[in-house]
Amino acid sequence: MPSFAVNSPLPKFAELALPLPMRQTFTYRLTPNLQENVKMGARLLVPFGKRNLTGYVVELHQTLDEALEIEESQIKDALELLDEDPLLTEEILRLTNWAADYYASSWGEVLKASLPAGMNVETEQIVRITSNGRDELLKVSTAKTAKVQLLKYLAEHEEVSMRELGKEFGASTAQRIIRDLAKQHWVTTFLRNLASKTKPKRRKAVRLLNQESRVVSQELKPLILNQKQEAIIQILIENEGEIGFAELLEQADVSASVLQTLEKRGVVQTFVREVFRDPLQDAKLPKLNDFELTDGQAEAFESIKTALDSSIYQAFLLFGITGSGKTEIYIRAMKTALDNGKSSLMLVPEISLTPVFSRRLRAVFGDEVAILHSSLSAGERFDEWRRIRKGSARVVIGTRSAIFAPLVNAGLIIVDEEHDGSYRQQESPFYNARDLAVVRANFAKAVVVLGSATPSLETFYNSEQGKYTLLTLPNRIANRPLAKAELVDMRTVFREHGKDEVFAPELLSAIEEAHAKGEQSIILLNRRGFSQFVLCRGCGESIKCRNCDITLTFHRRDNVLMCHYCGFRAKVPQKCPLCDSKFIYFIGEGTEQLEDILRRKFSGLRIERIDRDSMSRRGKLEGILQDFSEHKIDMLVGTQMLAKGHDFPKVTLVGVVSVDAGLALPDFRSAERTFQLLTQVAGRAGRGDLPGRVLIQTFYPEHYALQHACTQSYENFYREEVRFRQKLSYPPFVALASILVHHTNYNYAFDNAAILKECLQNANSQRQARILGPAPAPLARLKGEHRLQILIKAANRKKLRELLDFALHEAQEKFCDLKTVNVEIDPINLL
Ligand code: ADP
Ligand code: ZN
Ligand code: ZN
């Protein structure tokens, strides 16, 4: 290293991405102290308007960019450097920048989402009464006005936050009065930084000192230790010379005074060390079995290994039916990466899958495993994140946002159940972690493996186009047969019973049969979204839009049916337009009702329900799944959460109720979702040595998604679905964007949407895209806001972005309020 390197001049300005819904970055001046210490990727506290914000340094420069036309006097000083060692790596800066650009969202918001929650420093506004204020209060104290009440409150409390005042007096009242009081100099306000919510955890620990460092006087005397002291030394030696204070006392079964004596004699030393909170601390680890890979597994693994060993970017689609042994391949691939000195990241869709699987990973990889998901405490997540950043955890498993984990030297990214909708972040900043996994691997020259039994249409299409290497596992381990799936035609049930039945007799007797044999069952209700639709009990048809081939949604308030793609409206018909039957029906049943009915019919069975409402408490889901696997529960009733990944060998029956609710959702992906769900859920039956049976209740047994789900033929489904997508111009044949315009005032939302539509049409003069809407979004009102939707179908992504950029720019000039506008690229749920 040269002893006096030529220092490049220090940067004078920093370009910051701020967590605000704006695309641009912001320039701040660096004070001399900051100039020396700021690095790319560090966080800086900066003033913004009346607040302070945490910004992310994305660029450092010596001079102002003239093109920006900013006067130096307009630029504010950055306030405080929040990390000496930048939190954000170059790789994450690049990935988040790409994501912000691709998804047309704010870089700062993506960066904020990339860090563990609670890392941002926030500020709050504090109010304090002045001596003038106290004098005034003496004069007016008998008055009962809100103003006087508030002054009194301030006089009684030293310093009060605006938030607290808002709670006491109502937010808008408090704000108005404080503004007033401040003008009269009766109160002052200032900003206070709230400490970051996540801090390293420290604990007292003990270390064994070596011979040389012992105090001289002790060395002269021969060291004679009593039994208790010996025990302490022994434990320290077993723990490589260092152990937590409390643990040591407990293990040695001694009091603190024994340790104090040893410390005085210079044998040990107490000190404070950082401890990492470990989400797997008390987990029981499973026993490991060392399988021979099957031929199919071995072949797939070899391809992945070859790519890993040559450190090149390569993307694989691991298409293996349920129970074909994909997980074993993931684990071996991660081992290979680790042997090559590289880190691995594995994304999984559901929190509920993580505990079981992460224990298995812990058993294989020990402390190298870190877990990232949203039901960890903020402290746990913070610690796991830092272990990854330090490079001491090189096998990372997590849900969606773990795609931004700061891996050191990433070599492998796995996305299990890659078709799963939970990889898509459904709110700003939008991103799809599955797609970012491919991009990240590409940037890092790493290997990416997308695994599924039912790959998303886009992914399989990509493998057909040669973008991904296809690896197939067509058979279950030990050639266990797939469960037999049968459709139960509910039209017949309806005709025979003359009334509406929730459960077909076939399903009821199958339940009885399974439990008579001491086997378990799962009953699943397929219900997504919130909208109701209209179905004919006679012929099983739902009523569809004549332009879009999409089910019309029923709007109770206006008593109309509406298409959420094009805005088409129709009256609710008295009779079915297809078969003239008058049994028109509005669909919508809940899991709770199902559970009640089943409890009444099968009073001897132990039944539990699993859905998002009943599973809000951490640990409850895991508890129920554990009980189910130990057969303390006979039957589980629930939503799609039940379909995923679980391995219960004694489940022989799966019943699916009201599958049509999913098929008829106003979304072009409804057939694909239904097919995936049924295939996954069928994969839950017959995983052990007992053969499984799947019964699917439907009013529409002819539907291709159901037919192919029954034969469990992904390829046949794929061929048919791809034809449908091509014919009606849906992805992957077009690039899709959905624009949501939302506001509490319908007219305001509509006016903004109208401006936007006009600008889009102007930008689309050459007709390279189709622009649909504005129409009410399927969720036409959410949280008190009206929502309008515009859909854009363009030939390719580049055209789509050009069109959008141009139109958004023009819309802004025409005073379209862009705060009401959300742009979503590649939406997966049109809600
Ligand atoms: P998938 O993830 O494809 O659904 P899993 O990896 O869960 O399948 O494997 C299904 C079952 O087969 C698991 O219980 C697993 O332990 C077991 N298994 C996997 N590979 C082998 C193998 N080579 N030999 C024996 N059993 C295996
Ligand atoms: Zn009909
Ligand atoms: Zn339509």
Short mmCIF file of C-alpha atoms in Angstrom, two decimals, residues 437-804:
data_model
loop_
_atom_site.label_atom_id
_atom_site.label_comp_id
_atom_site.label_asym_id
_atom_site.label_seq_id
_atom_site.Cartn_x
_atom_site.Cartn_y
_atom_site.Cartn_z
CA ALA A 437 -34.10 -12.41 -7.67
CA VAL A 438 -33.32 -12.98 -11.33
CA VAL A 439 -32.03 -9.42 -11.74
CA ARG A 440 -29.93 -9.62 -8.59
CA ALA A 441 -28.39 -12.92 -9.64
CA ASN A 442 -27.59 -11.44 -13.00
CA PHE A 443 -25.84 -8.43 -11.42
CA ALA A 444 -23.92 -10.67 -9.01
CA LYS A 445 -22.98 -13.34 -11.57
CA ALA A 446 -24.85 -15.77 -9.40
CA VAL A 447 -27.10 -18.74 -9.97
CA VAL A 448 -30.84 -18.37 -9.52
CA VAL A 449 -33.21 -21.32 -9.10
CA LEU A 450 -36.95 -20.80 -9.39
CA GLY A 451 -38.77 -23.82 -8.05
CA SER A 452 -42.42 -24.83 -8.36
CA ALA A 453 -44.83 -27.64 -9.04
CA THR A 454 -47.00 -25.16 -10.89
CA PRO A 455 -44.72 -22.50 -12.39
CA SER A 456 -46.31 -19.18 -13.20
CA LEU A 457 -47.18 -18.82 -16.83
CA GLU A 458 -44.55 -16.14 -17.32
CA THR A 459 -41.82 -18.29 -15.86
CA PHE A 460 -42.63 -21.37 -17.88
CA TYR A 461 -42.90 -19.17 -20.96
CA ASN A 462 -39.44 -17.79 -20.19
CA SER A 463 -38.05 -21.29 -19.97
CA GLU A 464 -39.61 -22.11 -23.34
CA GLN A 465 -37.99 -18.98 -24.75
CA GLY A 466 -34.64 -20.22 -23.49
CA LYS A 467 -34.19 -17.56 -20.82
CA TYR A 468 -34.26 -20.16 -18.05
CA THR A 469 -32.84 -23.65 -18.12
CA LEU A 470 -35.62 -26.12 -17.44
CA LEU A 471 -34.98 -28.90 -14.92
CA THR A 472 -37.82 -31.37 -14.43
CA LEU A 473 -38.68 -33.78 -11.64
CA PRO A 474 -41.70 -35.65 -12.96
CA ASN A 475 -42.05 -38.25 -10.22
CA ARG A 476 -42.70 -38.27 -6.54
CA ILE A 477 -40.06 -39.69 -4.22
CA ALA A 478 -40.49 -43.46 -3.89
CA ASN A 479 -42.93 -43.20 -6.79
CA ARG A 480 -45.77 -42.46 -4.43
CA PRO A 481 -48.84 -41.86 -6.53
CA LEU A 482 -50.41 -38.45 -6.72
CA ALA A 483 -53.75 -38.19 -4.98
CA LYS A 484 -56.76 -39.01 -7.08
CA ALA A 485 -58.80 -35.87 -7.75
CA GLU A 486 -62.49 -35.87 -8.62
CA LEU A 487 -64.88 -33.09 -9.50
CA VAL A 488 -68.24 -33.04 -7.75
CA ASP A 489 -70.86 -31.39 -9.93
CA MET A 490 -72.84 -29.13 -7.62
CA ARG A 491 -75.46 -28.49 -10.30
CA THR A 492 -76.62 -32.07 -9.87
CA VAL A 493 -76.56 -31.70 -6.11
CA PHE A 494 -78.67 -28.59 -6.40
CA ARG A 495 -81.19 -30.21 -8.72
CA GLU A 496 -81.52 -33.30 -6.57
CA HIS A 497 -81.92 -31.42 -3.31
CA GLY A 498 -83.89 -28.53 -4.72
CA LYS A 499 -81.90 -26.22 -2.51
CA ASP A 500 -78.54 -24.82 -1.81
CA GLU A 501 -76.12 -27.26 -0.09
CA VAL A 502 -72.69 -26.21 1.14
CA PHE A 503 -71.39 -29.78 1.14
CA ALA A 504 -72.14 -32.45 -1.42
CA PRO A 505 -73.16 -35.85 -0.01
CA GLU A 506 -70.05 -37.39 -1.64
CA LEU A 507 -67.80 -35.11 0.38
CA LEU A 508 -69.64 -35.78 3.62
CA SER A 509 -69.39 -39.52 3.24
CA ALA A 510 -65.73 -39.26 2.23
CA ILE A 511 -65.07 -37.34 5.45
CA GLU A 512 -66.81 -40.01 7.46
CA GLU A 513 -64.90 -42.78 5.72
CA ALA A 514 -61.50 -41.17 6.24
CA HIS A 515 -62.08 -40.63 9.93
CA ALA A 516 -63.52 -44.07 10.46
CA LYS A 517 -60.11 -45.31 9.31
CA GLY A 518 -58.35 -42.94 11.70
CA GLU A 519 -57.04 -40.70 8.94
CA GLN A 520 -57.03 -36.91 8.70
CA SER A 521 -58.67 -34.43 6.35
CA ILE A 522 -58.35 -30.87 5.13
CA ILE A 523 -61.32 -28.82 3.96
CA LEU A 524 -60.44 -25.79 1.93
CA LEU A 525 -62.49 -22.78 0.96
CA ASN A 526 -61.21 -20.91 -2.03
CA ARG A 527 -62.04 -17.32 -1.56
CA ARG A 528 -59.88 -14.40 -2.48
CA GLY A 529 -60.70 -10.79 -2.81
CA PHE A 530 -63.77 -9.16 -1.43
CA SER A 531 -66.05 -8.82 -4.39
CA GLN A 532 -69.25 -10.67 -4.97
CA PHE A 533 -70.34 -12.02 -8.29
CA VAL A 534 -73.40 -13.58 -9.76
CA LEU A 535 -73.67 -17.21 -10.62
CA CYS A 536 -76.43 -19.28 -12.16
CA ARG A 537 -77.21 -22.38 -10.17
CA GLY A 538 -78.84 -23.98 -13.18
CA CYS A 539 -75.95 -23.92 -15.65
CA GLY A 540 -73.03 -22.85 -13.51
CA GLU A 541 -72.20 -19.80 -15.61
CA SER A 542 -71.14 -16.57 -14.01
CA ILE A 543 -72.21 -13.46 -15.80
CA LYS A 544 -69.44 -11.93 -17.82
CA CYS A 545 -68.52 -8.72 -19.57
CA ARG A 546 -69.17 -8.87 -23.28
CA ASN A 547 -65.89 -7.10 -24.11
CA CYS A 548 -63.47 -8.72 -21.77
CA ASP A 549 -64.47 -12.27 -20.93
CA ILE A 550 -64.14 -11.37 -17.30
CA THR A 551 -66.75 -11.94 -14.62
CA LEU A 552 -68.81 -8.91 -13.76
CA THR A 553 -68.66 -7.76 -10.17
CA PHE A 554 -71.83 -7.11 -8.23
CA HIS A 555 -72.15 -3.70 -6.61
CA ARG A 556 -74.75 -3.94 -3.93
CA ARG A 557 -75.10 -0.24 -3.34
CA ASP A 558 -76.06 0.56 -6.93
CA ASN A 559 -77.47 -2.88 -7.62
CA VAL A 560 -75.51 -3.23 -10.88
CA LEU A 561 -72.98 -5.57 -12.40
CA MET A 562 -69.82 -3.93 -13.59
CA CYS A 563 -66.71 -4.81 -15.58
CA HIS A 564 -63.59 -3.57 -13.88
CA TYR A 565 -61.49 -3.69 -16.98
CA CYS A 566 -63.51 -1.57 -19.37
CA GLY A 567 -66.26 0.01 -17.32
CA PHE A 568 -69.14 -1.91 -18.91
CA ARG A 569 -72.27 -1.94 -16.71
CA ALA A 570 -75.34 -4.13 -16.73
CA LYS A 571 -78.43 -4.60 -14.61
CA VAL A 572 -78.63 -7.75 -12.54
CA PRO A 573 -80.73 -10.02 -14.75
CA GLN A 574 -83.88 -11.70 -13.48
CA LYS A 575 -83.07 -14.85 -15.39
CA CYS A 576 -79.84 -16.46 -16.53
CA PRO A 577 -79.03 -15.10 -20.01
CA LEU A 578 -77.75 -18.52 -21.04
CA CYS A 579 -80.23 -21.09 -19.73
CA ASP A 580 -83.17 -19.00 -18.63
CA SER A 581 -83.06 -20.44 -15.14
CA LYS A 582 -84.21 -18.00 -12.48
CA PHE A 583 -81.80 -19.31 -9.84
CA ILE A 584 -79.44 -16.41 -10.00
CA TYR A 585 -77.20 -16.43 -6.96
CA PHE A 586 -74.72 -14.17 -5.24
CA ILE A 587 -71.64 -16.03 -4.11
CA GLY A 588 -69.81 -15.51 -0.86
CA GLU A 589 -69.36 -17.81 2.15
CA GLY A 590 -66.84 -17.64 4.96
CA THR A 591 -64.60 -20.21 6.61
CA GLU A 592 -66.31 -19.56 9.91
CA GLN A 593 -69.68 -20.79 8.60
CA LEU A 594 -67.98 -23.83 7.13
CA GLU A 595 -66.42 -24.67 10.45
CA ASP A 596 -69.79 -24.33 12.22
CA ILE A 597 -71.54 -26.61 9.79
CA LEU A 598 -68.81 -29.23 10.02
CA ARG A 599 -68.80 -29.13 13.81
CA ARG A 600 -72.52 -29.72 13.84
CA LYS A 601 -72.35 -32.58 11.35
CA PHE A 602 -69.29 -34.26 12.86
CA SER A 603 -69.49 -33.59 16.56
CA GLY A 604 -66.94 -36.31 17.37
CA LEU A 605 -64.13 -34.74 15.35
CA ARG A 606 -61.49 -32.35 16.59
CA ILE A 607 -61.73 -29.50 14.09
CA GLU A 608 -59.62 -26.34 13.85
CA ARG A 609 -59.85 -23.41 11.50
CA ILE A 610 -56.96 -21.63 9.82
CA ASP A 611 -57.35 -18.38 7.96
CA ARG A 612 -55.84 -14.95 8.09
CA ASP A 613 -58.39 -13.63 10.58
CA SER A 614 -57.91 -16.42 13.07
CA MET A 615 -54.12 -16.51 12.73
CA SER A 616 -53.11 -13.02 13.70
CA ARG A 617 -51.27 -14.14 16.82
CA ARG A 618 -47.69 -15.24 16.39
CA GLY A 619 -47.15 -18.86 17.16
CA LYS A 620 -50.81 -19.85 16.98
CA LEU A 621 -50.57 -21.15 13.45
CA GLU A 622 -47.43 -23.08 14.24
CA GLY A 623 -49.15 -24.55 17.29
CA ILE A 624 -52.12 -25.78 15.29
CA LEU A 625 -49.94 -27.22 12.55
CA GLN A 626 -47.87 -28.98 15.16
CA ASP A 627 -51.00 -30.44 16.79
CA PHE A 628 -52.28 -31.51 13.42
CA SER A 629 -49.03 -33.27 12.60
CA GLU A 630 -49.24 -35.10 15.94
CA HIS A 631 -52.84 -36.01 15.11
CA LYS A 632 -54.26 -34.11 18.07
CA ILE A 633 -56.55 -32.50 15.52
CA ASP A 634 -58.56 -34.50 12.99
CA MET A 635 -59.58 -31.89 10.50
CA LEU A 636 -58.33 -28.50 9.40
CA VAL A 637 -60.71 -26.03 7.76
CA GLY A 638 -59.31 -22.99 6.07
CA THR A 639 -58.27 -20.86 3.15
CA GLN A 640 -55.33 -21.14 0.75
CA MET A 641 -52.87 -20.82 3.63
CA LEU A 642 -53.55 -24.52 4.11
CA ALA A 643 -52.48 -25.41 0.61
CA LYS A 644 -48.86 -24.52 0.98
CA GLY A 645 -45.95 -26.77 1.53
CA HIS A 646 -47.03 -28.67 4.62
CA ASP A 647 -46.19 -32.32 4.83
CA PHE A 648 -48.79 -34.34 6.78
CA PRO A 649 -48.48 -38.04 6.00
CA LYS A 650 -51.80 -39.00 7.59
CA VAL A 651 -53.94 -36.68 5.50
CA THR A 652 -55.83 -38.79 2.99
CA LEU A 653 -58.71 -36.51 2.12
CA VAL A 654 -58.78 -32.97 0.83
CA GLY A 655 -62.12 -31.34 0.09
CA VAL A 656 -62.38 -28.07 -1.82
CA VAL A 657 -65.57 -26.08 -1.37
CA SER A 658 -66.71 -23.29 -3.70
CA VAL A 659 -63.77 -23.42 -6.05
CA ASP A 660 -65.80 -21.24 -8.42
CA ALA A 661 -65.35 -18.16 -6.28
CA GLY A 662 -61.72 -18.14 -7.37
CA LEU A 663 -62.41 -18.91 -11.00
CA ALA A 664 -64.85 -16.09 -11.38
CA LEU A 665 -62.74 -13.32 -9.90
CA PRO A 666 -62.39 -10.36 -12.20
CA ASP A 667 -58.80 -11.09 -13.05
CA PHE A 668 -57.26 -12.67 -16.10
CA ARG A 669 -55.11 -14.80 -13.81
CA SER A 670 -58.05 -16.43 -12.07
CA ALA A 671 -57.79 -19.70 -14.03
CA GLU A 672 -54.06 -19.92 -13.37
CA ARG A 673 -54.50 -19.23 -9.66
CA THR A 674 -57.23 -21.82 -9.33
CA PHE A 675 -55.17 -24.41 -11.14
CA GLN A 676 -52.17 -23.69 -8.91
CA LEU A 677 -54.24 -23.81 -5.76
CA LEU A 678 -55.88 -27.10 -6.62
CA THR A 679 -52.61 -28.71 -7.62
CA GLN A 680 -50.95 -27.54 -4.43
CA VAL A 681 -53.80 -28.66 -2.24
CA ALA A 682 -54.02 -32.01 -3.96
CA GLY A 683 -50.34 -32.35 -3.17
CA ARG A 684 -51.24 -32.30 0.52
CA ALA A 685 -53.13 -35.57 0.27
CA GLY A 686 -51.47 -38.95 0.19
CA ARG A 687 -47.96 -37.87 1.11
CA GLY A 688 -47.36 -40.83 3.35
CA ASP A 689 -47.92 -44.46 2.55
CA LEU A 690 -51.70 -44.06 2.46
CA PRO A 691 -53.24 -43.12 -0.87
CA GLY A 692 -55.00 -39.75 -1.01
CA ARG A 693 -58.27 -38.52 -2.37
CA VAL A 694 -59.25 -35.01 -3.43
CA LEU A 695 -62.84 -33.87 -3.96
CA ILE A 696 -63.49 -30.55 -5.66
CA GLN A 697 -67.00 -29.11 -5.53
CA THR A 698 -67.90 -26.99 -8.54
CA PHE A 699 -70.76 -25.60 -10.56
CA TYR A 700 -68.52 -25.58 -13.59
CA PRO A 701 -66.83 -28.96 -14.03
CA GLU A 702 -66.12 -28.26 -17.72
CA HIS A 703 -63.67 -25.48 -16.93
CA TYR A 704 -60.22 -26.32 -18.27
CA ALA A 705 -58.46 -25.23 -15.09
CA LEU A 706 -60.47 -27.78 -13.11
CA GLN A 707 -60.15 -30.50 -15.72
CA HIS A 708 -56.39 -30.21 -15.87
CA ALA A 709 -56.10 -29.87 -12.12
CA CYS A 710 -57.90 -33.19 -11.83
CA THR A 711 -55.44 -34.98 -14.08
CA GLN A 712 -52.66 -32.88 -12.53
CA SER A 713 -51.31 -32.07 -15.94
CA TYR A 714 -49.46 -28.81 -15.79
CA GLU A 715 -48.37 -28.96 -19.41
CA ASN A 716 -51.89 -29.37 -20.75
CA PHE A 717 -53.10 -26.52 -18.63
CA TYR A 718 -50.19 -24.38 -19.74
CA ARG A 719 -50.91 -24.94 -23.46
CA GLU A 720 -54.52 -23.97 -23.07
CA GLU A 721 -53.88 -20.98 -20.84
CA VAL A 722 -51.17 -19.61 -23.12
CA ARG A 723 -53.62 -19.71 -26.01
CA PHE A 724 -56.15 -17.73 -23.97
CA ARG A 725 -53.55 -15.14 -22.99
CA GLN A 726 -52.40 -14.71 -26.55
CA LYS A 727 -55.89 -14.42 -27.96
CA LEU A 728 -56.97 -11.77 -25.48
CA SER A 729 -53.63 -9.94 -25.27
CA TYR A 730 -52.61 -10.56 -21.71
CA PRO A 731 -49.13 -11.17 -20.28
CA PRO A 732 -46.72 -12.68 -21.21
CA PHE A 733 -47.78 -11.50 -24.67
CA VAL A 734 -48.11 -7.87 -23.69
CA ALA A 735 -46.49 -5.68 -21.08
CA LEU A 736 -49.17 -4.62 -18.65
CA ALA A 737 -49.40 -1.61 -16.38
CA SER A 738 -52.24 -0.66 -14.14
CA ILE A 739 -52.74 2.90 -13.01
CA LEU A 740 -54.79 3.48 -9.94
CA VAL A 741 -56.19 6.94 -9.27
CA HIS A 742 -57.49 7.26 -5.75
CA HIS A 743 -59.04 9.99 -3.66
CA THR A 744 -61.72 10.45 -1.03
CA ASN A 745 -63.58 12.74 -3.41
CA TYR A 746 -64.87 10.75 -6.38
CA ASN A 747 -65.02 13.73 -8.73
CA TYR A 748 -61.50 14.74 -7.89
CA ALA A 749 -60.25 11.23 -8.58
CA PHE A 750 -62.25 11.08 -11.78
CA ASP A 751 -60.96 14.45 -13.05
CA ASN A 752 -57.37 13.41 -12.44
CA ALA A 753 -57.96 10.09 -14.16
CA ALA A 754 -59.49 11.90 -17.12
CA ILE A 755 -56.42 14.15 -17.53
CA LEU A 756 -54.20 11.13 -17.33
CA LYS A 757 -56.20 9.22 -19.88
CA GLU A 758 -56.02 12.16 -22.28
CA CYS A 759 -52.25 12.40 -21.85
CA LEU A 760 -51.87 8.68 -22.38
CA GLN A 761 -53.84 8.92 -25.59
CA ASN A 762 -51.71 11.83 -26.76
CA ALA A 763 -48.60 9.79 -26.05
CA ASN A 764 -50.13 6.86 -27.87
CA SER A 765 -50.68 8.62 -31.17
CA GLN A 766 -49.18 5.70 -33.08
CA ARG A 767 -51.49 3.23 -31.38
CA GLN A 768 -48.71 1.02 -30.13
CA ALA A 769 -50.66 0.31 -26.95
CA ARG A 770 -54.22 -0.28 -25.84
CA ILE A 771 -55.50 1.95 -23.09
CA LEU A 772 -58.58 0.77 -21.18
CA GLY A 773 -60.61 2.74 -18.69
CA PRO A 774 -60.82 4.70 -16.52
CA ALA A 775 -63.20 2.30 -14.82
CA PRO A 776 -63.86 1.70 -11.14
CA ALA A 777 -61.19 -0.63 -9.76
CA PRO A 778 -62.47 -4.02 -8.56
CA LEU A 779 -62.05 -2.66 -5.09
CA ALA A 780 -63.91 0.52 -5.95
CA ARG A 781 -63.59 1.97 -2.48
CA LEU A 782 -60.85 1.23 -0.04
CA LYS A 783 -60.21 2.90 3.27
CA GLY A 784 -62.63 5.65 2.41
CA GLU A 785 -61.09 6.36 -0.98
CA HIS A 786 -62.61 5.97 -4.40
CA ARG A 787 -60.43 4.05 -6.81
CA LEU A 788 -60.36 4.27 -10.59
CA GLN A 789 -58.27 2.12 -12.81
CA ILE A 790 -56.63 2.59 -16.19
CA LEU A 791 -55.01 -0.41 -17.84
CA ILE A 792 -52.31 -0.21 -20.46
CA LYS A 793 -51.38 -3.12 -22.68
CA ALA A 794 -48.26 -2.45 -24.74
CA ALA A 795 -46.33 -4.63 -27.14
CA ASN A 796 -43.27 -4.61 -24.93
CA ARG A 797 -41.84 -3.14 -21.78
CA LYS A 798 -39.85 -0.42 -23.52
CA LYS A 799 -42.91 0.95 -25.29
CA LEU A 800 -44.84 0.80 -22.06
CA ARG A 801 -42.27 2.83 -20.16
CA GLU A 802 -41.90 5.42 -22.91
CA LEU A 803 -45.63 5.89 -23.02
CA LEU A 804 -45.91 6.18 -19.26
#
